[in-house]
PDB file of C-alpha atoms in Angstrom:
ATOM      1  CA  UNK A   1     101.504 145.952  88.379  1.00 49.00           C
ATOM      2  CA  UNK A   2     103.105 143.372  86.109  1.00 51.00           C
ATOM      3  CA  UNK A   3     104.042 139.976  87.546  1.00 54.00           C
ATOM      4  CA  UNK A   4     106.637 137.812  85.841  1.00 50.00           C
ATOM      5  CA  UNK A   5     105.965 134.068  85.657  1.00 49.00           C
ATOM      6  CA  UNK A   6     108.446 131.831  87.428  1.00 44.00           C
ATOM      7  CA  UNK A   7     109.748 128.562  85.972  1.00 43.00           C
ATOM      8  CA  UNK A   8     111.157 126.130  88.487  1.00 44.00           C
ATOM      9  CA  UNK A   9     114.009 124.208  86.928  1.00 47.00           C
ATOM     10  CA  UNK A  10     113.516 121.298  89.303  1.00 45.00           C
ATOM     11  CA  UNK A  11     110.214 120.358  87.635  1.00 42.00           C
ATOM     12  CA  UNK A  12     110.928 121.476  84.087  1.00 43.00           C
ATOM     13  CA  UNK A  13     111.072 118.490  81.733  1.00 43.00           C
ATOM     14  CA  UNK A  14     111.309 116.154  84.709  1.00 43.00           C
ATOM     15  CA  UNK A  15     109.609 113.282  82.930  1.00 44.00           C
ATOM     16  CA  UNK A  16     111.632 113.692  79.715  1.00 44.00           C
ATOM     17  CA  UNK A  17     115.030 113.017  81.272  1.00 45.00           C
ATOM     18  CA  UNK A  18     116.475 109.553  80.656  1.00 44.00           C
ATOM     19  CA  UNK A  19     116.906 107.209  83.585  1.00 45.00           C
ATOM     20  CA  UNK A  20     120.363 106.779  85.010  1.00 45.00           C
ATOM     21  CA  UNK A  21     122.507 104.233  83.239  1.00 49.00           C
ATOM     22  CA  UNK A  22     122.627 100.889  85.073  1.00 46.00           C
ATOM     23  CA  UNK A  23     126.366 101.242  85.679  1.00 51.00           C
ATOM     24  CA  UNK A  24     125.894 104.413  87.730  1.00 83.00           C
ATOM     25  CA  UNK A  25     125.815 103.514  91.412  1.00 89.00           C
ATOM     26  CA  UNK A  26     123.097 105.395  93.352  1.00 89.00           C
ATOM     27  CA  UNK A  27     125.253 105.229  96.512  1.00 92.00           C
ATOM     28  CA  UNK A  28     128.065 107.110  94.777  1.00 95.00           C
ATOM     29  CA  UNK A  29     125.643 109.591  93.241  1.00 95.00           C
ATOM     30  CA  UNK A  30     124.106 110.366  96.658  1.00 95.00           C
ATOM     31  CA  UNK A  31     127.572 110.822  98.144  1.00 95.00           C
ATOM     32  CA  UNK A  32     128.544 113.159  95.290  1.00 95.00           C
ATOM     33  CA  UNK A  33     125.315 115.098  95.668  1.00 96.00           C
ATOM     34  CA  UNK A  34     125.953 115.847  99.335  1.00 95.00           C
ATOM     35  CA  UNK A  35     129.304 117.351  98.358  1.00 95.00           C
ATOM     36  CA  UNK A  36     127.608 119.767  95.942  1.00 94.00           C
ATOM     37  CA  UNK A  37     124.832 120.734  98.375  1.00 95.00           C
ATOM     38  CA  UNK A  38     125.028 124.130 100.109  1.00 93.00           C
ATOM     39  CA  UNK A  39     122.534 125.324 102.728  1.00 92.00           C
ATOM     40  CA  UNK A  40     120.732 128.675 102.480  1.00 86.00           C
ATOM     41  CA  UNK A  41     122.389 131.562 104.283  1.00 84.00           C
ATOM     42  CA  UNK A  42     121.859 135.272 104.845  1.00 80.00           C
ATOM     43  CA  UNK A  43     122.764 136.002 101.192  1.00 84.00           C
ATOM     44  CA  UNK A  44     120.811 133.196  99.470  1.00 84.00           C
ATOM     45  CA  UNK A  45     117.469 131.942 100.795  1.00 81.00           C
ATOM     46  CA  UNK A  46     117.524 128.605  98.981  1.00 86.00           C
ATOM     47  CA  UNK A  47     119.818 125.594  98.791  1.00 90.00           C
ATOM     48  CA  UNK A  48     122.392 125.365  96.029  1.00 91.00           C
ATOM     49  CA  UNK A  49     123.137 121.978  94.467  1.00 94.00           C
ATOM     50  CA  UNK A  50     123.883 120.068  91.270  1.00 94.00           C
ATOM     51  CA  UNK A  51     120.473 120.004  89.581  1.00 94.00           C
ATOM     52  CA  UNK A  52     121.428 117.375  87.001  1.00 95.00           C
ATOM     53  CA  UNK A  53     122.724 115.002  89.654  1.00 96.00           C
ATOM     54  CA  UNK A  54     119.569 115.506  91.742  1.00 95.00           C
ATOM     55  CA  UNK A  55     117.548 114.697  88.617  1.00 95.00           C
ATOM     56  CA  UNK A  56     119.525 111.515  87.949  1.00 95.00           C
ATOM     57  CA  UNK A  57     119.093 110.335  91.518  1.00 96.00           C
ATOM     58  CA  UNK A  58     115.359 111.060  91.632  1.00 95.00           C
ATOM     59  CA  UNK A  59     114.799 109.307  88.298  1.00 94.00           C
ATOM     60  CA  UNK A  60     116.052 106.119  89.922  1.00 93.00           C
ATOM     61  CA  UNK A  61     112.966 106.218  92.188  1.00 94.00           C
ATOM     62  CA  UNK A  62     112.880 103.122  94.443  1.00 94.00           C
ATOM     63  CA  UNK A  63     116.464 102.216  93.558  1.00 94.00           C
ATOM     64  CA  UNK A  64     117.662 105.514  95.054  1.00 95.00           C
ATOM     65  CA  UNK A  65     115.671 105.334  98.292  1.00 96.00           C
ATOM     66  CA  UNK A  66     118.010 102.932 100.110  1.00 96.00           C
ATOM     67  CA  UNK A  67     121.202 104.993  99.544  1.00 97.00           C
ATOM     68  CA  UNK A  68     119.400 108.116 100.765  1.00 97.00           C
ATOM     69  CA  UNK A  69     118.121 106.284 103.842  1.00 97.00           C
ATOM     70  CA  UNK A  70     121.636 104.985 104.567  1.00 97.00           C
ATOM     71  CA  UNK A  71     122.879 108.586 104.491  1.00 97.00           C
ATOM     72  CA  UNK A  72     120.083 109.729 106.808  1.00 97.00           C
ATOM     73  CA  UNK A  73     120.672 106.871 109.257  1.00 97.00           C
ATOM     74  CA  UNK A  74     124.336 107.708 109.791  1.00 96.00           C
ATOM     75  CA  UNK A  75     124.537 111.497 109.625  1.00 95.00           C
ATOM     76  CA  UNK A  76     124.044 114.170 112.264  1.00 94.00           C
ATOM     77  CA  UNK A  77     125.280 116.964 110.008  1.00 95.00           C
ATOM     78  CA  UNK A  78     122.556 119.529 109.151  1.00 96.00           C
ATOM     79  CA  UNK A  79     123.804 119.926 105.586  1.00 97.00           C
ATOM     80  CA  UNK A  80     123.765 116.191 104.876  1.00 97.00           C
ATOM     81  CA  UNK A  81     120.418 115.689 106.621  1.00 97.00           C
ATOM     82  CA  UNK A  82     118.884 118.486 104.554  1.00 96.00           C
ATOM     83  CA  UNK A  83     120.426 117.111 101.351  1.00 97.00           C
ATOM     84  CA  UNK A  84     119.130 113.615 102.102  1.00 97.00           C
ATOM     85  CA  UNK A  85     115.628 114.837 102.899  1.00 97.00           C
ATOM     86  CA  UNK A  86     115.703 117.011  99.776  1.00 97.00           C
ATOM     87  CA  UNK A  87     116.544 113.938  97.680  1.00 97.00           C
ATOM     88  CA  UNK A  88     113.806 111.925  99.356  1.00 97.00           C
ATOM     89  CA  UNK A  89     111.384 114.740  98.557  1.00 96.00           C
ATOM     90  CA  UNK A  90     112.486 114.736  94.900  1.00 96.00           C
ATOM     91  CA  UNK A  91     112.248 110.939  94.720  1.00 97.00           C
ATOM     92  CA  UNK A  92     108.667 111.280  95.979  1.00 96.00           C
ATOM     93  CA  UNK A  93     107.959 113.856  93.256  1.00 95.00           C
ATOM     94  CA  UNK A  94     109.350 111.420  90.675  1.00 95.00           C
ATOM     95  CA  UNK A  95     106.686 108.895  91.661  1.00 94.00           C
ATOM     96  CA  UNK A  96     108.491 106.404  93.884  1.00 94.00           C
ATOM     97  CA  UNK A  97     106.172 104.132  95.814  1.00 92.00           C
ATOM     98  CA  UNK A  98     106.087 103.510  99.566  1.00 91.00           C
ATOM     99  CA  UNK A  99     107.985 106.646 100.625  1.00 94.00           C
ATOM    100  CA  UNK A 100     105.724 106.711 103.695  1.00 93.00           C
ATOM    101  CA  UNK A 101     107.593 103.566 104.801  1.00 96.00           C
ATOM    102  CA  UNK A 102     110.687 105.720 105.375  1.00 96.00           C
ATOM    103  CA  UNK A 103     109.022 107.373 108.375  1.00 96.00           C
ATOM    104  CA  UNK A 104     110.919 105.307 111.001  1.00 96.00           C
ATOM    105  CA  UNK A 105     114.206 106.676 109.597  1.00 97.00           C
ATOM    106  CA  UNK A 106     113.230 110.296 108.981  1.00 97.00           C
ATOM    107  CA  UNK A 107     111.209 110.655 112.175  1.00 97.00           C
ATOM    108  CA  UNK A 108     114.416 111.015 114.172  1.00 96.00           C
ATOM    109  CA  UNK A 109     114.592 114.563 112.774  1.00 97.00           C
ATOM    110  CA  UNK A 110     111.024 115.492 113.808  1.00 96.00           C
ATOM    111  CA  UNK A 111     112.138 117.737 116.639  1.00 92.00           C
ATOM    112  CA  UNK A 112     115.131 119.293 114.930  1.00 94.00           C
ATOM    113  CA  UNK A 113     115.533 123.010 115.533  1.00 93.00           C
ATOM    114  CA  UNK A 114     116.980 123.415 112.034  1.00 93.00           C
ATOM    115  CA  UNK A 115     114.579 125.285 109.798  1.00 92.00           C
ATOM    116  CA  UNK A 116     116.158 123.634 106.765  1.00 93.00           C
ATOM    117  CA  UNK A 117     115.387 120.165 108.137  1.00 96.00           C
ATOM    118  CA  UNK A 118     111.877 121.211 109.203  1.00 96.00           C
ATOM    119  CA  UNK A 119     111.023 122.480 105.732  1.00 95.00           C
ATOM    120  CA  UNK A 120     112.240 119.285 104.072  1.00 96.00           C
ATOM    121  CA  UNK A 121     110.315 117.084 106.516  1.00 97.00           C
ATOM    122  CA  UNK A 122     107.172 119.171 106.003  1.00 97.00           C
ATOM    123  CA  UNK A 123     107.469 118.684 102.249  1.00 96.00           C
ATOM    124  CA  UNK A 124     107.741 114.917 102.602  1.00 97.00           C
ATOM    125  CA  UNK A 125     104.918 114.691 105.139  1.00 96.00           C
ATOM    126  CA  UNK A 126     102.709 116.892 102.953  1.00 95.00           C
ATOM    127  CA  UNK A 127     103.062 114.420 100.086  1.00 95.00           C
ATOM    128  CA  UNK A 128     102.910 111.163 102.042  1.00 94.00           C
ATOM    129  CA  UNK A 129     100.409 112.158 104.771  1.00 94.00           C
ATOM    130  CA  UNK A 130     101.993 109.730 107.223  1.00 93.00           C
ATOM    131  CA  UNK A 131      99.597 109.842 110.217  1.00 91.00           C
ATOM    132  CA  UNK A 132     102.455 110.059 112.738  1.00 92.00           C
ATOM    133  CA  UNK A 133     103.839 113.135 110.975  1.00 93.00           C
ATOM    134  CA  UNK A 134     100.963 115.416 111.953  1.00 93.00           C
ATOM    135  CA  UNK A 135     101.877 115.868 115.628  1.00 92.00           C
ATOM    136  CA  UNK A 136     105.514 116.792 114.954  1.00 95.00           C
ATOM    137  CA  UNK A 137     104.390 119.283 112.298  1.00 96.00           C
ATOM    138  CA  UNK A 138     102.089 121.009 114.777  1.00 94.00           C
ATOM    139  CA  UNK A 139     104.895 121.054 117.367  1.00 95.00           C
ATOM    140  CA  UNK A 140     107.348 122.562 114.846  1.00 95.00           C
ATOM    141  CA  UNK A 141     104.796 125.189 113.850  1.00 96.00           C
ATOM    142  CA  UNK A 142     104.018 126.106 117.462  1.00 95.00           C
ATOM    143  CA  UNK A 143     107.671 126.384 118.536  1.00 94.00           C
ATOM    144  CA  UNK A 144     108.554 128.463 115.477  1.00 93.00           C
ATOM    145  CA  UNK A 145     105.551 130.740 116.053  1.00 93.00           C
ATOM    146  CA  UNK A 146     106.704 131.432 119.608  1.00 93.00           C
ATOM    147  CA  UNK A 147     110.216 132.382 118.445  1.00 86.00           C
ATOM    148  CA  UNK A 148     109.764 133.599 114.847  1.00 84.00           C
ATOM    149  CA  UNK A 149     112.826 133.751 112.646  1.00 78.00           C
ATOM    150  CA  UNK A 150     112.419 134.714 109.026  1.00 72.00           C
ATOM    151  CA  UNK A 151     116.032 134.882 107.943  1.00 73.00           C
ATOM    152  CA  UNK A 152     116.867 133.423 105.484  1.00 76.00           C
ATOM    153  CA  UNK A 153     113.227 132.168 105.211  1.00 81.00           C
ATOM    154  CA  UNK A 154     110.148 131.430 107.308  1.00 88.00           C
ATOM    155  CA  UNK A 155     109.821 127.649 107.789  1.00 92.00           C
ATOM    156  CA  UNK A 156     106.230 127.967 109.012  1.00 93.00           C
ATOM    157  CA  UNK A 157     105.089 128.675 105.462  1.00 93.00           C
ATOM    158  CA  UNK A 158     105.917 125.095 104.433  1.00 94.00           C
ATOM    159  CA  UNK A 159     105.000 123.566 107.790  1.00 95.00           C
ATOM    160  CA  UNK A 160     101.625 125.325 107.811  1.00 95.00           C
ATOM    161  CA  UNK A 161     100.984 124.179 104.251  1.00 95.00           C
ATOM    162  CA  UNK A 162     101.700 120.588 105.261  1.00 95.00           C
ATOM    163  CA  UNK A 163      99.325 120.870 108.227  1.00 94.00           C
ATOM    164  CA  UNK A 164      96.615 122.249 105.941  1.00 94.00           C
ATOM    165  CA  UNK A 165      97.163 119.352 103.532  1.00 94.00           C
ATOM    166  CA  UNK A 166      96.599 116.891 106.371  1.00 92.00           C
ATOM    167  CA  UNK A 167      93.396 118.702 107.325  1.00 90.00           C
ATOM    168  CA  UNK A 168      92.254 118.924 103.685  1.00 89.00           C
ATOM    169  CA  UNK A 169      92.485 115.165 103.351  1.00 85.00           C
ATOM    170  CA  UNK A 170      89.129 113.855 104.603  1.00 72.00           C
ATOM    171  CA  UNK A 171      90.520 110.627 106.054  1.00 70.00           C
ATOM    172  CA  UNK A 172      93.267 112.422 107.960  1.00 64.00           C
ATOM    173  CA  UNK A 173      90.956 115.154 109.243  1.00 64.00           C
ATOM    174  CA  UNK A 174      88.450 112.579 110.464  1.00 66.00           C
ATOM    175  CA  UNK A 175      91.233 110.618 112.201  1.00 67.00           C
ATOM    176  CA  UNK A 176      92.538 113.719 114.038  1.00 63.00           C
ATOM    177  CA  UNK A 177      89.064 114.926 114.992  1.00 65.00           C
ATOM    178  CA  UNK A 178      88.267 111.492 116.455  1.00 67.00           C
ATOM    179  CA  UNK A 179      91.518 111.434 118.448  1.00 63.00           C
ATOM    180  CA  UNK A 180      90.903 114.946 119.733  1.00 60.00           C
ATOM    181  CA  UNK A 181      87.396 113.932 120.773  1.00 65.00           C
ATOM    182  CA  UNK A 182      88.805 110.963 122.731  1.00 63.00           C
ATOM    183  CA  UNK A 183      91.298 113.144 124.608  1.00 57.00           C
ATOM    184  CA  UNK A 184      88.713 115.671 125.815  1.00 54.00           C
TER     185      UNK A 184
END
């Protein structure tokens, strides 16, 4: 059996792209990005979006965090929430500092039933290892396991990976084991 290698465009030459010109407003770029963003559906199991615009926004790192947080604070639309969390995930990948500090804003989506939102949150929590993110991840995993839906994708793959990352981290695992010990 021959397996073809896969190249993910989102990470290809990420560090070689120039930063956004100073005259480009991150608020306007985030607003434009949400207009290009399309959620997965029964025909396509991944989001569709303007890759170059996502790259420009993520290259702004800390400068782009505030516009994304403003979007997430005011929206209740699944598409915009997913787009905002996707951008926050990409900004984290680009090396922005203190993304864990965004937890008070993104935590309002912790108990969302949207698999798109759950996957994006799991990706952020996996990278930031915010201690308060562990419980919601376990809850998401448990609820999804009781009512499995795999169309257009299985969110528990990402959620389970995030949980394993928490447990792999010695400090996090020790913290959760100690708390479990105190509750018994």
